Short mmCIF file of C-alpha atoms in Angstrom, two decimals:
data_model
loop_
_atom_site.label_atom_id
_atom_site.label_comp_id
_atom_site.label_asym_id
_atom_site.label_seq_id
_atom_site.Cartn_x
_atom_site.Cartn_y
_atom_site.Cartn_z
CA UNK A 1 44.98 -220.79 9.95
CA UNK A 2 47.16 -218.66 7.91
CA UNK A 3 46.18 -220.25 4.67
CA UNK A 4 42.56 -219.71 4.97
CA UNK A 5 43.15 -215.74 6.21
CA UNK A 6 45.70 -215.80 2.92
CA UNK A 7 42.41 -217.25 0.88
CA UNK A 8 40.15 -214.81 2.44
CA UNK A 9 42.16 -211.57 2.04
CA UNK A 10 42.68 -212.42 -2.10
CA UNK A 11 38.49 -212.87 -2.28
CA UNK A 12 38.55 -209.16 -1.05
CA UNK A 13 41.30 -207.86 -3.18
CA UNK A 14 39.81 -209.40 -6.16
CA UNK A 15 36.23 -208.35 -5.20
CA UNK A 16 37.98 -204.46 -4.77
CA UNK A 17 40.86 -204.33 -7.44
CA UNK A 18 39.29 -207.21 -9.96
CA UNK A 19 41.81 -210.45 -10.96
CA UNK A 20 44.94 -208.97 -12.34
CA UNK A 21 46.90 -206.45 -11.03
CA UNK A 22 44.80 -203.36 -10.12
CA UNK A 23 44.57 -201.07 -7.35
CA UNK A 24 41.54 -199.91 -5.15
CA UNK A 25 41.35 -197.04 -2.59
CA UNK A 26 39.19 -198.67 -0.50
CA UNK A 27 40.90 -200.53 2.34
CA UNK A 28 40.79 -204.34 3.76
CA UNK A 29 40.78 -204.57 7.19
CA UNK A 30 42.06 -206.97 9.35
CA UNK A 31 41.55 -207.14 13.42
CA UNK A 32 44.26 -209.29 15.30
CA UNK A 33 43.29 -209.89 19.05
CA UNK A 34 45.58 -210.87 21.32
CA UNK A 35 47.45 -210.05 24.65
CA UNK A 36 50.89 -210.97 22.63
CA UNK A 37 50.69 -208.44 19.66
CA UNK A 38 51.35 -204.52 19.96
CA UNK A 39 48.96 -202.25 20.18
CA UNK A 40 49.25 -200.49 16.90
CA UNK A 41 46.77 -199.77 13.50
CA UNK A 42 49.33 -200.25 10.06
CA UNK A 43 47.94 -199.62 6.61
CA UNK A 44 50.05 -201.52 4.15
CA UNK A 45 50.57 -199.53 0.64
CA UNK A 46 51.48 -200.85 -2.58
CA UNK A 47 55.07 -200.52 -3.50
CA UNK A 48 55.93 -197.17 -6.31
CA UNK A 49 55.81 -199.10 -10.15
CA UNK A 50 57.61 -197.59 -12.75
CA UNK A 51 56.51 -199.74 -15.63
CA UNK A 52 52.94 -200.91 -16.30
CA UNK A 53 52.92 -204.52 -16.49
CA UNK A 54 50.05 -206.58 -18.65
CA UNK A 55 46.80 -206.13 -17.33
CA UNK A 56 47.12 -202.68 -15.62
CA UNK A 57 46.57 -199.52 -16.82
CA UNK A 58 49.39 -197.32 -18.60
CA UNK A 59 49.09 -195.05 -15.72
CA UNK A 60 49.63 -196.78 -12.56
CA UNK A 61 52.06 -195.30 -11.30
CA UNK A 62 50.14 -192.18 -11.45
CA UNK A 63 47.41 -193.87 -9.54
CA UNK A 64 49.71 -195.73 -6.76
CA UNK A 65 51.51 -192.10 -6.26
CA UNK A 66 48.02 -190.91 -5.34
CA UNK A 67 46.54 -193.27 -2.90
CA UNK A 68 49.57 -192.77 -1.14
CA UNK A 69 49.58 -189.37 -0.99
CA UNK A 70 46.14 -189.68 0.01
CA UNK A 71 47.55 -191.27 3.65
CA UNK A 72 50.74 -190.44 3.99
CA UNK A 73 49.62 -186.94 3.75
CA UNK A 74 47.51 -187.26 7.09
CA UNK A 75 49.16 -185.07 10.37
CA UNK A 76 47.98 -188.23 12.53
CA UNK A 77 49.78 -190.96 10.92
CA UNK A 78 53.54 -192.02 11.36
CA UNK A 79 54.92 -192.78 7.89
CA UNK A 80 57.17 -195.79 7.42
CA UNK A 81 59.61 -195.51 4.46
CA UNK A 82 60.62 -199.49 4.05
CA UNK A 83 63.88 -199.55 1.59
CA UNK A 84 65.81 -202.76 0.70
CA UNK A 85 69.14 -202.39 2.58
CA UNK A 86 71.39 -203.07 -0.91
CA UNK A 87 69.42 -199.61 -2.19
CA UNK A 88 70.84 -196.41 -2.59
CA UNK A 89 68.53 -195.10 0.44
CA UNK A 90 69.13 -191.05 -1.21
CA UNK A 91 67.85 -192.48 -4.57
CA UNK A 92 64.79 -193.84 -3.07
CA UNK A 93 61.06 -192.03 -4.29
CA UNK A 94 59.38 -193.38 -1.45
CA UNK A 95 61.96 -191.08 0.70
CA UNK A 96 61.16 -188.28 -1.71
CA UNK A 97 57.32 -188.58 -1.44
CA UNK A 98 57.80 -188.62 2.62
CA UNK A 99 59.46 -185.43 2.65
CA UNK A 100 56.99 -183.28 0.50
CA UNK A 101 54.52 -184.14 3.00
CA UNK A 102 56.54 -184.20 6.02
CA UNK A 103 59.38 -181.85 5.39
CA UNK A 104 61.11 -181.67 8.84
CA UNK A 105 60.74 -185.45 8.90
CA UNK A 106 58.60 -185.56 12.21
CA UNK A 107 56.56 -188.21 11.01
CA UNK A 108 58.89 -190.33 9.28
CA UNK A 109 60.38 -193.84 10.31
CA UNK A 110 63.06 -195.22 7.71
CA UNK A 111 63.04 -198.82 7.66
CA UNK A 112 65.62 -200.79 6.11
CA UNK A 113 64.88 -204.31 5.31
CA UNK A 114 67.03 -207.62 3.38
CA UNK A 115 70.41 -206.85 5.27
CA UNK A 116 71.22 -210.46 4.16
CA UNK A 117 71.46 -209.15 0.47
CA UNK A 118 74.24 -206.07 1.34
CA UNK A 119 76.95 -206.32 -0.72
CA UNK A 120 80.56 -207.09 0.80
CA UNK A 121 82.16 -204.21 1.55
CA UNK A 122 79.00 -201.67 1.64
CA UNK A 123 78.25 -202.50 5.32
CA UNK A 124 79.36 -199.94 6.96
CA UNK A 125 77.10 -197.61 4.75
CA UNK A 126 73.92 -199.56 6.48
CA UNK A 127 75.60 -199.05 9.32
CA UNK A 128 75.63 -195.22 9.21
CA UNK A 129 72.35 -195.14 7.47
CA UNK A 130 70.34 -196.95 10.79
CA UNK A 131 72.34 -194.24 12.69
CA UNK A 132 71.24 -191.41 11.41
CA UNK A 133 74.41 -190.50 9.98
CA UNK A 134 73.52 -190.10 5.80
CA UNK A 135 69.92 -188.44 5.71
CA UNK A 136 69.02 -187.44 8.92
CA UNK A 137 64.83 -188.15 10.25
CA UNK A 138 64.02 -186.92 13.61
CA UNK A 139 62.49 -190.37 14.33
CA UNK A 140 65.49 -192.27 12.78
CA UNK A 141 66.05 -195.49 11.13
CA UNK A 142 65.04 -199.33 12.10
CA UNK A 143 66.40 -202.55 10.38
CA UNK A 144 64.86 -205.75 9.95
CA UNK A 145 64.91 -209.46 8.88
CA UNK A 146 61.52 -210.72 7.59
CA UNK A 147 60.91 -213.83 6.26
CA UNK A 148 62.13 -214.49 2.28
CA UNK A 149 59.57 -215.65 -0.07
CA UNK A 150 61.52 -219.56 0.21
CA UNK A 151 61.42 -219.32 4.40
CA UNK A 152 57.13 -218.61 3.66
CA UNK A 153 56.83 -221.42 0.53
CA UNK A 154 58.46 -223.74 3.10
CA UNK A 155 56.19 -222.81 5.87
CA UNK A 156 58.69 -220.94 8.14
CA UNK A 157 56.90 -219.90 11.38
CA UNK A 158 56.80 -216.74 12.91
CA UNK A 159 58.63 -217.82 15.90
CA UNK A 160 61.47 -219.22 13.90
CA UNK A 161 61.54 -216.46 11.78
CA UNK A 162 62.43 -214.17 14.97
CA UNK A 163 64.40 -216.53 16.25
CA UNK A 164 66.51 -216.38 13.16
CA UNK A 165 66.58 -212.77 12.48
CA UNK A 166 67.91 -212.00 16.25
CA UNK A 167 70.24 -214.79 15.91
CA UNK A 168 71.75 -212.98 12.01
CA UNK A 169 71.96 -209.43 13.91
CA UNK A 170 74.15 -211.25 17.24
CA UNK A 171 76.07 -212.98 15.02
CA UNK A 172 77.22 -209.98 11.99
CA UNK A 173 80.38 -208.45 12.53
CA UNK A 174 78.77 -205.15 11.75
CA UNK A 175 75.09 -205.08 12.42
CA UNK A 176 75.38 -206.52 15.47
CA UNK A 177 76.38 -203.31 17.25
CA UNK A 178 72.51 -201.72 16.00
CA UNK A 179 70.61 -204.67 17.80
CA UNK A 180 73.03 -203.59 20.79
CA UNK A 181 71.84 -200.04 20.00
CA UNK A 182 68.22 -201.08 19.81
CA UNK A 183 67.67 -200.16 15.91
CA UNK A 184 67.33 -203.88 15.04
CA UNK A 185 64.90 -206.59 14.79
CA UNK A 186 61.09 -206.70 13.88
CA UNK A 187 59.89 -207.03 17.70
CA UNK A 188 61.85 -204.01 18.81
CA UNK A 189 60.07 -202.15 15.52
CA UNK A 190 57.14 -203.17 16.73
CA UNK A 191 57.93 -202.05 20.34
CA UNK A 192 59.25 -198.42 18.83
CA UNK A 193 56.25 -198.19 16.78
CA UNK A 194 53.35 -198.67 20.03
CA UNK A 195 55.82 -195.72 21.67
CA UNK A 196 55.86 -193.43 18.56
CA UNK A 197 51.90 -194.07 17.97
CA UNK A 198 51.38 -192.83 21.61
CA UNK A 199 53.89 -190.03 21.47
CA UNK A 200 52.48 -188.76 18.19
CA UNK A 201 49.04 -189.46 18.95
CA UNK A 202 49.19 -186.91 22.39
CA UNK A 203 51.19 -183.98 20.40
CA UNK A 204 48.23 -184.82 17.65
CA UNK A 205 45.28 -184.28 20.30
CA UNK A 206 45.11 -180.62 20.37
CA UNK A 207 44.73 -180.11 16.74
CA UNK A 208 42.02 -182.86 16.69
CA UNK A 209 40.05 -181.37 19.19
CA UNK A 210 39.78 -178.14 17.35
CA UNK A 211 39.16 -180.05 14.26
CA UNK A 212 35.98 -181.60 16.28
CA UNK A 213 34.76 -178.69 17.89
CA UNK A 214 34.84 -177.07 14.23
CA UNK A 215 32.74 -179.72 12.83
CA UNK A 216 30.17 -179.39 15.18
CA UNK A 217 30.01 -176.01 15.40
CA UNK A 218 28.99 -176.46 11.21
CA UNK A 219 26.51 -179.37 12.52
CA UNK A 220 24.76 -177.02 15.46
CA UNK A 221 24.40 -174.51 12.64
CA UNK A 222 22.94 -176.72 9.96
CA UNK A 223 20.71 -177.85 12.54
CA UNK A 224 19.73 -174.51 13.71
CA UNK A 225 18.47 -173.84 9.96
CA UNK A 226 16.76 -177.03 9.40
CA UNK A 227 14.43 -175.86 13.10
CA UNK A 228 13.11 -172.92 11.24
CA UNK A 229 10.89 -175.32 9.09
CA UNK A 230 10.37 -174.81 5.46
CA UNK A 231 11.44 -171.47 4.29
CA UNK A 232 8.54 -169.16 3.00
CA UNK A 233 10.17 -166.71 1.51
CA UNK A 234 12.95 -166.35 -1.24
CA UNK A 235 15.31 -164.63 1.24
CA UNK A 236 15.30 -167.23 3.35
CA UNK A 237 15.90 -169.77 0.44
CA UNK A 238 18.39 -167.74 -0.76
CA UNK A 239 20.23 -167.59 2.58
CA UNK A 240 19.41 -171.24 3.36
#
């Protein structure tokens, strides 16, 4: 049940980050199985805070900045910048942190989120956002409807929860023409993101190979020194 994974996952944060609201670098993972979910590894990182609220440390910001870096950094992962729609998108620091590690923007999906909460009259600004239109990414922009935190206190299902995000996209005078484009809705996200994974992961192989071969040239060498047995003389500990 989703409660007792919900119970489960808070004993690990609180066993990695202690009660409050700390941050770890070490990761919880989670394994879904089944023939109706893509196939696709996400790492979920905590959102950029400004202002250290009670219980955490003056610096966390500082801290947060870093463990992202840490992954986002990585040539093998696809980085998903997630901004509220009703944000200034060229204001954002997530967008900012994407591009010092990914420049050229090969790696980075925008993903716009709560188009309920646009303001009247800023539409078409979302509009040409998910288009590619404002700040351009070679992998472009997605938009999505996820559940609010009343549809999740009141038990909202998945199911329904798609069923009412594709039914807000076919229904809005403006963002209907991006699910028609196929830039909306979490399932054809999730679709995108098993193509992109693939994609990247085949331009990605060459490098990792080379990577590998590297680091076992280092371990055939190691080895070769440890089959000389104890060294006997300071030259050889020296060179050792």
């Amino acid at each position: 049940r989703s409660s007792d994974l919900e119970h489960e996952i808070v004993i690990a944060q609180v066993a990695l980050a202690g009660r409050g609201v700390g941050i770890s670098h070490d990761l919880i993972s989670l394994e879904v199985t089944s023939p109706e979910v893509p196939d696709l590894t996400l790492i979920d990182l905590p959102g950029i805070a400004r202002v250290a609220v009670e219980g955490q440390p003056k610096d966390i910001g500082d801290q947060i900045k870093r463990l992202i870096t840490t992954f986002i950094s990585k040539q093998e992962t696809i980085n998903l910048v997630v901004v509220p729609s009703n944000v200034d998108i060229a204001t954002t620091e997530a967008l900012e942190m994407a591009r010092q590690v990914d420049p050229c923007g090969e790696r980075t999906l925008g993903i716009l989120t709560k188009p309920d909460l646009v303001d009247k009259g800023t539409e078409s600004t979302v509009v040409d956002v998910v288009k590619n239109n404002i700040i351009q990414l070679k992998k472009g922009y997605m938009i999505v409807k996820c559940r609010g935190q009343l549809d999740i206190q009141e038990k909202l299902s998945l199911k329904e929860a798609l069923e009412n995000e594709r039914s807000f996209f076919e229904e809005h005078v403006y963002f209907s023409s991006l699910l028609n484009d196929g830039h909306a809705t979490v399932p054809v996200l999730a679709e995108r993101l098993t193509e992109e994974l693939v994609d990247h992961i085949n331009k990605s192989l060459p490098a990792l190979e080379q990577q590998i071969k590297e680091k076992l040239k280092e371990a055939k060498e190691a080895l070769d020194k440890c089959e000389r047995g104890v060294p006997d003389e300071e030259r050889e500990i020296g060179r050792a």
